[in-house]
Every structure is written in structure tokens, then in C-alpha cells.
Amino acid sequence: PMYVSSVKFEDMTEDSYLRFGTSTSAGPGLRKCLQIDCDGRRNSLLIDVDGSLLGDPGTIVPRPQKFYDKLGYTDPLGFDTMEDLIPMPQRYDRFGNAIPFPSGVDHGHGGGLEYACKDDSKTADGAPGCEVLFMQKGYWLPRPGVPAFPPGTRIVAVREDGGLIRLDAIHHGWAYATGWVRTAQCRLTMHWDPKKGGSKKPESQHARRYGRVRPGEFGAHRNTSRIRATIGPVYTQPGIWRKGCTLDDKWRAYKCVKGQHRHLVLEVMDWNHMDRRWAPVTVEVNDNWAPQGGTLNVLTGPAMMWPGKRLQTFHALGHIGLRHNVYFSGDPPKHIRFHLQYAAPTSGVVVCMYYGIPNMIYAYVNGRRKAPLAGATPNWDNLVLTKLVPNMPHGTYYYDRVGVETGRPGYLYTVVKGSKTVDFKISHKVKLTTKITVTADWGGWKNQSGDNFFRKGIDGLVRNIALLIGAPPTRVKILGEGSAQKGTFWNEDTTSKDFAKWIWEQNKSMAYSPREHWMTAPTSRGLVNATAAQINGSALLEIAASGAHRVDLRRTKFLHGFAAERRDHVAAALDRGGSQQWLGHWSILTEEERQLILEHRAEDELDETGTSQVEQLLRVQAIERERPQFGQPCQNVKGSCDLPIVINVDGDDNVPASAASSADASPMRDAKATEEHVWNEEEEQIELGTDTVLAKCQFGASAAGCVIGSNKGDAALLQGDNTNSDAVQVMQVVVDDVPHMAAPKGWTCNASWYSDGQTCHCECGIWDPDCDKNALLVPSIVDGDLIELLDVVQVTNLLNLLDGDGNANGVLDEDEVVGLDRRLGQSSLLGVARRIIDAQERGDNIRSTNRGVSRLGNFAMLSGTRTGACRYLLSGGAPLGPKFAMYHPVCVRDSEFSPLVGLPSGRCALLPNMLVGSQCFVPGDGVGVSQSHAPATSNTSTASNTSNKSVVTPFVPSAKAVCGLLSRLFSKNQGVGGHRSAVGVSSAKWTDPGAELVVGTDQDHINIKRRGLKKLDASFRQGFSFYAEVRFHSLRSWQEVIKFRMNRHWHHHPYFWIRLRKIDEIKAGLEFHVRYAHPRHHKRLYSGGIVTLGELTKFLFTVSPSGTLEIFREGLKVGMMDTRIPRMPTTKPFDHLQVGGGGFDGEIRDIRIWDRVVEYSEAITGKPSTGEAVSESDDSSDSTGDLPASCVASRRNSWDFVCDETVPPELAEDFGFGKAGDPEAEEKFLKREDQGKVTVCGKNVAVKSAVFHGKFGDGLTGEYFRVRTGCHNPF
């Protein structure tokens, strides 16, 4: 919320004080909210603390937005407006009859989709009518028992798709729930699309069916509710509670003086809360402590910020002191957290949430179990509804599994106070269906003959089941029928004497009685207030969702819209299961394909959620329709009859809810895995007890099911004799559906896959021990959720070169990272080293705490195993073609970056094996994963699968990508490029690639003389030009870029000196100092603001014999001085020529020095200016900016190369081009051996080849190195 106080407005009208925004962003894609606009603007809150805005303290809330407008998508269930998205449990009563919507609101008219069966339509067998089709084993076929529609029949549809019309099952009935008819056989009579005659503002589907009513009215439709507690309407106003508020149209908001609105946050805490959707969610607020009829707010939850990931957290704008009724569209969350944000600890609300399940609900406050309000939990012996009030203690609650308030079981009632959270978790259950013999004798339970099963009361059935399963008797409940006939278990031992006598006199099942009849029972007290003793003492009709799987032709049709070669990975990316493997396919899709998949996934999600709701509703309605044909069982009993009952055994929640939350990804993943594991363990425990019971079950010839606990002989059982008082006849056993029961903690795949001894399974949470077989060390770089592997041979040789003679710790650190350009030079290993160092720095150089693991930052040497489980990564093709690399799917044992519950996780990745010759086409810096799967075409682009911020151009392997791009600053015919600085490379007399200079090391500067002056005249008698690309990592004043001077008393002798002058934390200037010998003049040219922290910038500094000093920045002249000294500072060579030093902290790259004055165009192109303008873009396609793609690769490895037409003779042998037995080659080898460049391996000598530059650009020569084992060539 936004708080305001002490607000004053000057020269403004009240209409202009503020204006609330209009809701936006509905859609299926990224940063979009599914189905309806995002919740933020519809739940905005402004709090006037001191009344300076409203006159008195209060709140300002938005007016309803788009509640009756047409939805922006075609809903799979035919919904037309936001009003239609109200969850079905909220708009249908206990028996499946509709509760109407309100009249007197700004609703629309028309809408819907209806057809009529054509008069000439025929079924497959030639009969007149429109045949109803169902998808069966991939074919559209009629279903036996479902008749066709006669000609002329009105057909109400929810949508038309692919030549088929999906039937409205609520209109046509349960039998037609998944039925379709052919469009060609029907005539359109009504359409929702305005382009086809439909309404631009349609009436909601529910209102078209059942009409609208005023408060306190029953609907006129025969299928509307007749239960007084659920008399219409569902709500009276849409949007935010605003009783006593006034609408300001200019503000687009309601002014609520003395209003106390606050956000009630509903946070789904289930382990799969980012993969599953529970929305839409409704929060209805009223001040009558009523189950319905208030102001209703529909929520869709946050936008999708990652592909396939949506947080299930809902910020509903409620009001302190009132009741809030909460309904979820999907099955209720197993774990939910309530939080009243930004409210005082003394302020509270009452929340009533619908679960509709017979499981027990447990509450936790600050991570500790809280008992329900004493005596408030309803049951058949305590038909009481306790009124909770907001001033009760935080977390006060009870769960109604009977349905005292509305006749519909499964409501949670709780108090939520400000600045605190309360968690609720669902327990496990086992539901056993048995049957009892009902007699008409009052007091029959006292008969010791054994004819009455319940003669022992609580010591009978309940205790028997409790002992058999191993659950406390307090967790065994009689549910389901809720029956209590004469002589049954409702007796003086199981309930009060008054209730037992009353129910015997009624001689009627409670399950089939209206709620009004329940309220006449002597145990019913109706709505009561909780007593102080209750507060201080506080330490069933189950709606089963259909499990039938419906195959949708839409997916097949959707896939056929793609090219054949793209269908496999499009289909894989459509997967929405628990595994995250679909994200690997996501990375290989184009932007257009991604958008289409997001839209199709959204349609599937809505279809499944909506269909589940419809099937649940139709199941309830089917029960009501079928009940008359079976009669009222055991009603008006005169003799005896068998009555089925349901016994519900609750599991216990073993681990409390977390008292705190963490924003870190790792703790969140661990919490999810732990919660799922506890859920699995609880189910295992209760099912183990159930298995123990069933193991004792004896089957007879005529008895239904089996009998537990009988002491009769087999002969009696065969005759169906199960009258023993200790026997339980089990007709059916139902347990909860748990996805990964019996799986180890952290394992998310099929439990039988874990350590099965056969297959290495990956992306299943924790590491599969089967993956330990044939494991190898793989160099791994982690970037966010991605793990990228490097070529094992390349990294092994790189570490041998740099780390083997250092500290040998398996990473690049300390002096090993200094002077890489000089040590590795023209080799792909240089790029590999830079990638590793960059990853180490991005990970803050964190070292591993696991013994035996080499890790620094985001680089580590991890264990990996080839496995077919990761083959999906190659479904869209390999990152590079077979000419350049071979890729192997590998499961990586990640103990460092994404462990799960303290154990290594298994992560899929591709392990490259770079082939000999690839180094001339693929830079050592590698192909980023964001580019790797893109087709090599110029008009294709794809976004990184770890970021949605940018779109990158796919990589195209070419020699230009290696040599051409490295040397792109030089024009054609100017030699072989900047990385091989032989004569003629550029017009510059001295060049160097430069480096990052590290303060405090021997690599803090570049000594030009030590690297050889080449043809540079160090006296600069004809002029001076210095060009370089410079980046400062910090802006401390007086850092030196160059210093050319004499050795003795240099400050009294000629010099060139460039140094930094700091302006602020971001900007700085450069001083160009020149000192002349005779007479001793000192001149300084300063240009301010030309340096930006962290920015790589091109500079050119010149001194002319005519006495002019100039500074160029990125092609622009930023400084000039006429010294009026017509000569150069000296005619003698400078003794000391240094680049960097003096505390320089940063990088100086691409250094070029001339002993004459050059123009900026020549400085960047490498040849004298022609007078034409020069492009500043490094990516220019100008022919003067690129070299021919000339590259020769080593035949012995995948990293050495020369940017030239031919291999220099001195490198031919090392590159594999020398001929064995060639006298000339042998003579050259002996000469090199005499010079100490190579050696012959003896018994006690160990050497290895290395990339080494005595002077820059020499390519590969030899250098002595110690190695730990053997004498062999690592290439």
C-alpha cells in the first residue's frame, strides 16, 4: 500500500489530486497474467494516515474493473466474463444446484454459443440426428448408452474447435461431459463473437443458464438451490468492499473515510507452487458473518516471469474486522499460509476457506502446531457453528467436516491477525467403506447376543479399526452417509442419550435430511459465540474428481502446424509434468514458437482446471439424479437392513510448517523437497497400517469384499456369516494419491527408478547412484539455472599449462591468471581460460566446502556420466555441426551449485568434444548456450533460456569468427592481423594486444623494450602517436597510462606522460604531459570527462614536430594545444618506455605506437587515410575493416592455430606438418634443440608442449615444464 500524510496541494483542483490506473497485462506469455488482467491495479490501496487527503483518516480503493466485460480469450468452457470465473464450489450448493448471480449490477446481455441439429443430419448407422463423439484410443467414436441428438435439438456448446463442437455438460448432463458433435451437422443459432452477431458485452454463462436474483431470493430455474443457507445471490457487488464509501469518477476510486482496508495475502506453499496453478481465486467480504452475499474479488495471481513458472501468491484487498470467504478453482492447496499485511497486531479478520475434503486440517503458528478451538469442531453429536470474531487470538480455528452452516462439508474457519502468519496443512487419510446391520430395536446395542455389531459402542468399530491400523481412536471418524438409524452405532456409548433417542425416533438417515432438519436435533445449537473457556482451552459428501484421462485432438492439430523436423521438441516443450526437462527444449525454440507454446499450454491448463471443476459438479448432480432409483436406504426401518458407511482414518502431520521463509533459491528448493518427502512418509505410514489390516482380510463366497477380525471358521465365511461383533466387512479402500511415495528424500521421479541398477536417471532431484558408473570429471560453468560443460581435453591441457606448475588445485587463481595473453597467445586455450576466469569472478571466487572438489566461483570440476536420460538436449540438433564437435548427453553430479536437501543433484548437460580443425571456426571463448541451438541462418534469433532481457544473434562457425573478428580493426592486405604482429601487420611500428594490468604484481605494467622495439624509433624525432583501448576499473587520481622517459633524473629530462585525474565516482579526465629538453619547457593538455568508470574507450594521443598536442576519443578530437615549440622534445632515444604502472587499475588493449603523427582513421584501420569517413563500429561490414578469413589449424590438437595463409616453417613440425625422416626438418629440430627450445625425453626427464610467446605472435614453441607423471605429448 501507499501511505500519505501531511499532504498539501498548490494550485490544483481536487480532481487532479490522484488517479488510479486501469488494470492490464492479461495474456498467456511472459510478464502476463492468465485469463484476466493482473491483480495489482485492481487491488491497489492508498492509506490516508492523518486525513490530509480525505478530511479524516481512511483509505482509497479502486473501483471494479472489467468484471462484466468480455474476456480477452476464448475460454475452453465457454466462459464469457470475469463473473464466470467464480469457482464452481462457490456457485453451486451441496446437491449441485446453482446459486444465482445478483441482479441490479452492470452485467451484459446476449453471448453464448448455441447450435441446432440440422434436419438432414445422419449418424454413422444412417439414423437421423447428430451423433455424439468421444475420443477413444485416438479415434472419435460414439459411446454406447449416449444417444444422438434428434434433428432440431438445441445444442448448447462451450466452444467450436477443428470442426467439432464441445458440448456444455452442465446443460446436457453428466453423460455428455467429454462429448463433441460435428460442426457440419449443426446450424449456428447464437455466437459470442461480435463479428458473428454476438454481443460486445455478453451476459455471463452462469446467469444465462440460471438467471439473476435480488438478495434473499431463490432462483426461478428448477436447478437452482433451495437451501436457505445458500439462498441467492452468490455476491451483491464486484470488486473491493466499499460499504460507506463514495465513488470519485475522476480518481477512478472509492473514498472510504475511516476505512480500514488491508491486504490479506494467500500464499500457496506446496512444493510445486510454481508449476501448478490454483487460480482463479475469489475472496468475498461481508459484515454479516455469512457464507456468501458480500463484495466479491476475483484474483489471478502474479504474472509469469519465467517460462512455465508462476508464483501462487494472491494479494486480496480485504477489510479489518470482517469475514472473508475464500474459494480456489483447483483442488485446495496442501499447505497454505495466511498473512494480513501492514495491519496492527491487534487488528484481525475472519477467514472461511472452502476445502471440501474429509481430511483433517492442521494449523501452525510460528512453526508450532496449534489445536483447534476447544469444543468448536462440528460432528453429528455436536451440530454447532461457533462464531469466530477478529479479536480472538491469532490462529484460532476449527474445521467443519459435516457442513453445519450450509450443508456442504469442508469449511475451515480461522482468525488472522496483523503482522503474523498462520499455516494450514492437509493430513493424510484412509477411507474404508464397510456396512452395518441396522435393526429397529431401541436399546439393541445392550443386547449381548452378538447380533448387533455396535453393542460395544466406541469400543466396537472405531476402536477396532484404530487398533488394527495403529491410529489413535481420536483420528477415526464415521463420515460419508452420516447415518444414524434405530439400533445403530448412535447409542448411549457413542453419543449423548438425548441424541441417540432422538435419532431412533426419527428413523431417518441424516445424510438425506435437509440442513433445516439437522437443526432440530437436540445436539444442534445453531450459530453460537465461542466462550472464554473454549478460547482458553485451545492449545461428507466427498466430491471426487474424475480420474479419466481425456485425449484432446487440439494437441495433434497444433503440432501439425509446425515443420516435421520441429515437432519433436515442440511436443517436448509442451510437457507440463513435474520434471523441468521441457526447459531444455525451450532453449531451442524461436520466439514465435515460444509464444505459440505458451498460448497452447495456457489453453491446456485452463481446459484441465475447468474440466475438473465441471466433472466434480456433475458427479454431485449425478448422485442426486441416481438416488431415487436406489431408494432411501434404511429409511423407516421395521426389521433390519444393511447400511454402507464410510470410516475415515486421519493421518498425523509429522513435521511442522516452517516458521520463516527465505528468498534464497536453495533453501526454497530444500523446503519443497522436504515437504514433499514428509507428505510421502505420512502416506507410507498410514498405508502401511492399512496394508496390515488388509493382510488379515478373509474372503468368503457370498460376502461382498472381505472380513477383518473374524473368529469364525472358513465355513461360516463361505456362507456369508460376518455377524461376529469384532468383524469388519471391508467393501472398498481408498487412499490419497501421492505422486512420489516410497521415493528417497529429494527424488522427484518414479520411486522405482532410483538406484535400479540399470539406468542413470537425471533431472530427478537428487543424484541417482546408478550414475556413478563410468563417471568422469567434467569442467562445469554455472550461470543461473544453466550448467555448461567445457571440452575435457582442452581444460586438462590448460590446467597442465597454468595450474600444473602452480598450486595444482584444479582451478585458475593467484599468478596463474596473470599474463594469459603472453603465455597462451594464439590458441583457443586463451578463450577457454578467459571463460573459466570470468565464471570464477561471477561466483565471487567462492571455494568448495566439499573435500575433493575443485571449485572457484562458478567454475568447478564435477563428476558426470553419459546417459540417454539427457538425450532430449539434442532433440533440436547439436550446438555445433559434426565437423566441429561431438556432443554427449551427460548427467552432472552437482554438489556445489544446486544441491538438494544437502545431497548432490543430477543435472543434464551437453559435454563437447571439440574436433581437430574446429579452432579455426569456433573461438575459444565458446558458443554461449543462448546461441548454441539456433539454426545458423542470418534471419533467426533466439533468447537465452536463462534471461528474458535480450535477443542474441545465433553463432555461425567461420574462420572470420576466429581470425577475422580478432583482427577486424585492420584492413585487407595488411598482413595477418593484430594477433600476429609481423612487419606489415599495420602501419604502426609497435603493436601489442595489451592485457589487464594487476596492481601489486609483476604484471602491473608492460615494458616495451623488453618485448622488443621492432622498427620503432624510440627518439620520436618525426613525431609521436599512441593508440589504445583503455578501461579503468577504479578512478583513483594519478594512475598512469604511459610513461616514456630517460633513466636518470627523468623529471628534469624529456618525457611523454599520460595520467588520470578523478572528477567524481563515475567520471574522470586525462592529462597529457610533454617535457622538452632545450629549453626545458613543460606542457600539459587536459581533457575532462572523457573517462567513464568500467567503459572500454579508444584513445589516440599525438605530438607533432610543429609543436601541436592532440587527444582523440572514439574518433572525436577532445583536446588540442599549440605549444609554439616547433620541434620534438628530444633527439635521443627514450631509455624507459612503459605502458601502465603507477597504480594503474584496469585494462589497456590493442596498443599501437608510431614514430610519426597519424590521423585517427589510420590508427583504427591500419593504413594511411584516404580522406574518407571511418566507421566507429567494430562490427562494420566495410571491406576496409576486416581481414580475409585466413586460418591454419594444428593437426595435433583442437586449440592451436595461425592466422595466416601458411604455417611458419618453424611451427610446421609442432603443427603436424613436418615429414618424418625429412633431412631439412631434422636439421631444424637439432638446431632448435641446441637453442634449448625442445628436448628429447629421457628416463628422468618430463616435458610437455606449451603455447609460449618469446615475442608476441610467435605461435607455439617449446618450454620446459615439470609434470607429475611420465614423458608424453599431451596433444
PDB file of C-alpha atoms in Angstrom, residues 289 323-326 333 336 338 350-357 360-363 372 378 385 388 395-401 405 408-416 422-426:
ATOM      1  CA  TRP A 289     -20.764 -13.329   9.153  1.00  0.00           C
ATOM      2  CA  ARG A 323     -15.415 -12.112   7.314  1.00  0.00           C
ATOM      3  CA  HIS A 324     -13.546 -13.213   4.170  1.00  0.00           C
ATOM      4  CA  ASN A 325     -14.778 -16.297   2.288  1.00  0.00           C
ATOM      5  CA  VAL A 326     -12.038 -17.862   0.131  1.00  0.00           C
ATOM      6  CA  PRO A 333      -3.529 -26.411  -1.577  1.00  0.00           C
ATOM      7  CA  ILE A 336      -1.408 -22.557   2.586  1.00  0.00           C
ATOM      8  CA  PHE A 338      -2.443 -16.537   5.511  1.00  0.00           C
ATOM      9  CA  VAL A 350     -12.085 -13.911   9.992  1.00  0.00           C
ATOM     10  CA  VAL A 351     -11.251 -16.201   7.075  1.00  0.00           C
ATOM     11  CA  CYS A 352     -13.505 -19.009   5.915  1.00  0.00           C
ATOM     12  CA  MET A 353     -11.804 -21.184   3.280  1.00  0.00           C
ATOM     13  CA  TYR A 354     -13.523 -23.984   1.377  1.00  0.00           C
ATOM     14  CA  TYR A 355     -11.629 -27.298   1.202  1.00  0.00           C
ATOM     15  CA  GLY A 356     -14.459 -29.748   0.533  1.00  0.00           C
ATOM     16  CA  ILE A 357     -12.407 -32.782   1.621  1.00  0.00           C
ATOM     17  CA  MET A 360      -8.239 -33.249   8.761  1.00  0.00           C
ATOM     18  CA  ILE A 361      -6.654 -29.767   8.598  1.00  0.00           C
ATOM     19  CA  TYR A 362      -3.794 -28.868  10.944  1.00  0.00           C
ATOM     20  CA  ALA A 363      -2.766 -25.319  11.881  1.00  0.00           C
ATOM     21  CA  PRO A 372      -8.472 -26.217  17.146  1.00  0.00           C
ATOM     22  CA  PRO A 378     -18.739 -29.912  14.427  1.00  0.00           C
ATOM     23  CA  LEU A 385     -21.365 -23.490  14.326  1.00  0.00           C
ATOM     24  CA  LEU A 388     -15.268 -16.581  15.431  1.00  0.00           C
ATOM     25  CA  GLY A 395      -4.689 -18.662  14.510  1.00  0.00           C
ATOM     26  CA  THR A 396      -7.881 -19.631  16.366  1.00  0.00           C
ATOM     27  CA  TYR A 397      -9.579 -22.154  14.094  1.00  0.00           C
ATOM     28  CA  TYR A 398     -11.726 -25.223  13.564  1.00  0.00           C
ATOM     29  CA  TYR A 399     -12.609 -27.381  10.561  1.00  0.00           C
ATOM     30  CA  ASP A 400     -16.188 -28.408   9.753  1.00  0.00           C
ATOM     31  CA  ARG A 401     -16.315 -31.834   8.064  1.00  0.00           C
ATOM     32  CA  GLU A 405     -23.503 -23.794   8.082  1.00  0.00           C
ATOM     33  CA  ARG A 408     -21.801 -28.625   2.416  1.00  0.00           C
ATOM     34  CA  PRO A 409     -18.884 -30.158   4.365  1.00  0.00           C
ATOM     35  CA  GLY A 410     -15.291 -28.987   4.279  1.00  0.00           C
ATOM     36  CA  TYR A 411     -15.015 -25.382   5.551  1.00  0.00           C
ATOM     37  CA  LEU A 412     -12.106 -24.029   7.555  1.00  0.00           C
ATOM     38  CA  TYR A 413     -12.804 -21.102   9.911  1.00  0.00           C
ATOM     39  CA  THR A 414      -9.884 -19.118  11.335  1.00  0.00           C
ATOM     40  CA  VAL A 415      -8.792 -15.748  12.736  1.00  0.00           C
ATOM     41  CA  VAL A 416      -5.850 -13.961  11.101  1.00  0.00           C
ATOM     42  CA  VAL A 422      -0.715 -18.880  10.122  1.00  0.00           C
ATOM     43  CA  ASP A 423      -0.172 -22.051   8.094  1.00  0.00           C
ATOM     44  CA  PHE A 424      -2.694 -24.794   7.360  1.00  0.00           C
ATOM     45  CA  LYS A 425      -1.785 -28.262   6.102  1.00  0.00           C
ATOM     46  CA  ILE A 426      -3.929 -31.164   4.949  1.00  0.00           C
TER      47      ILE A 426
END
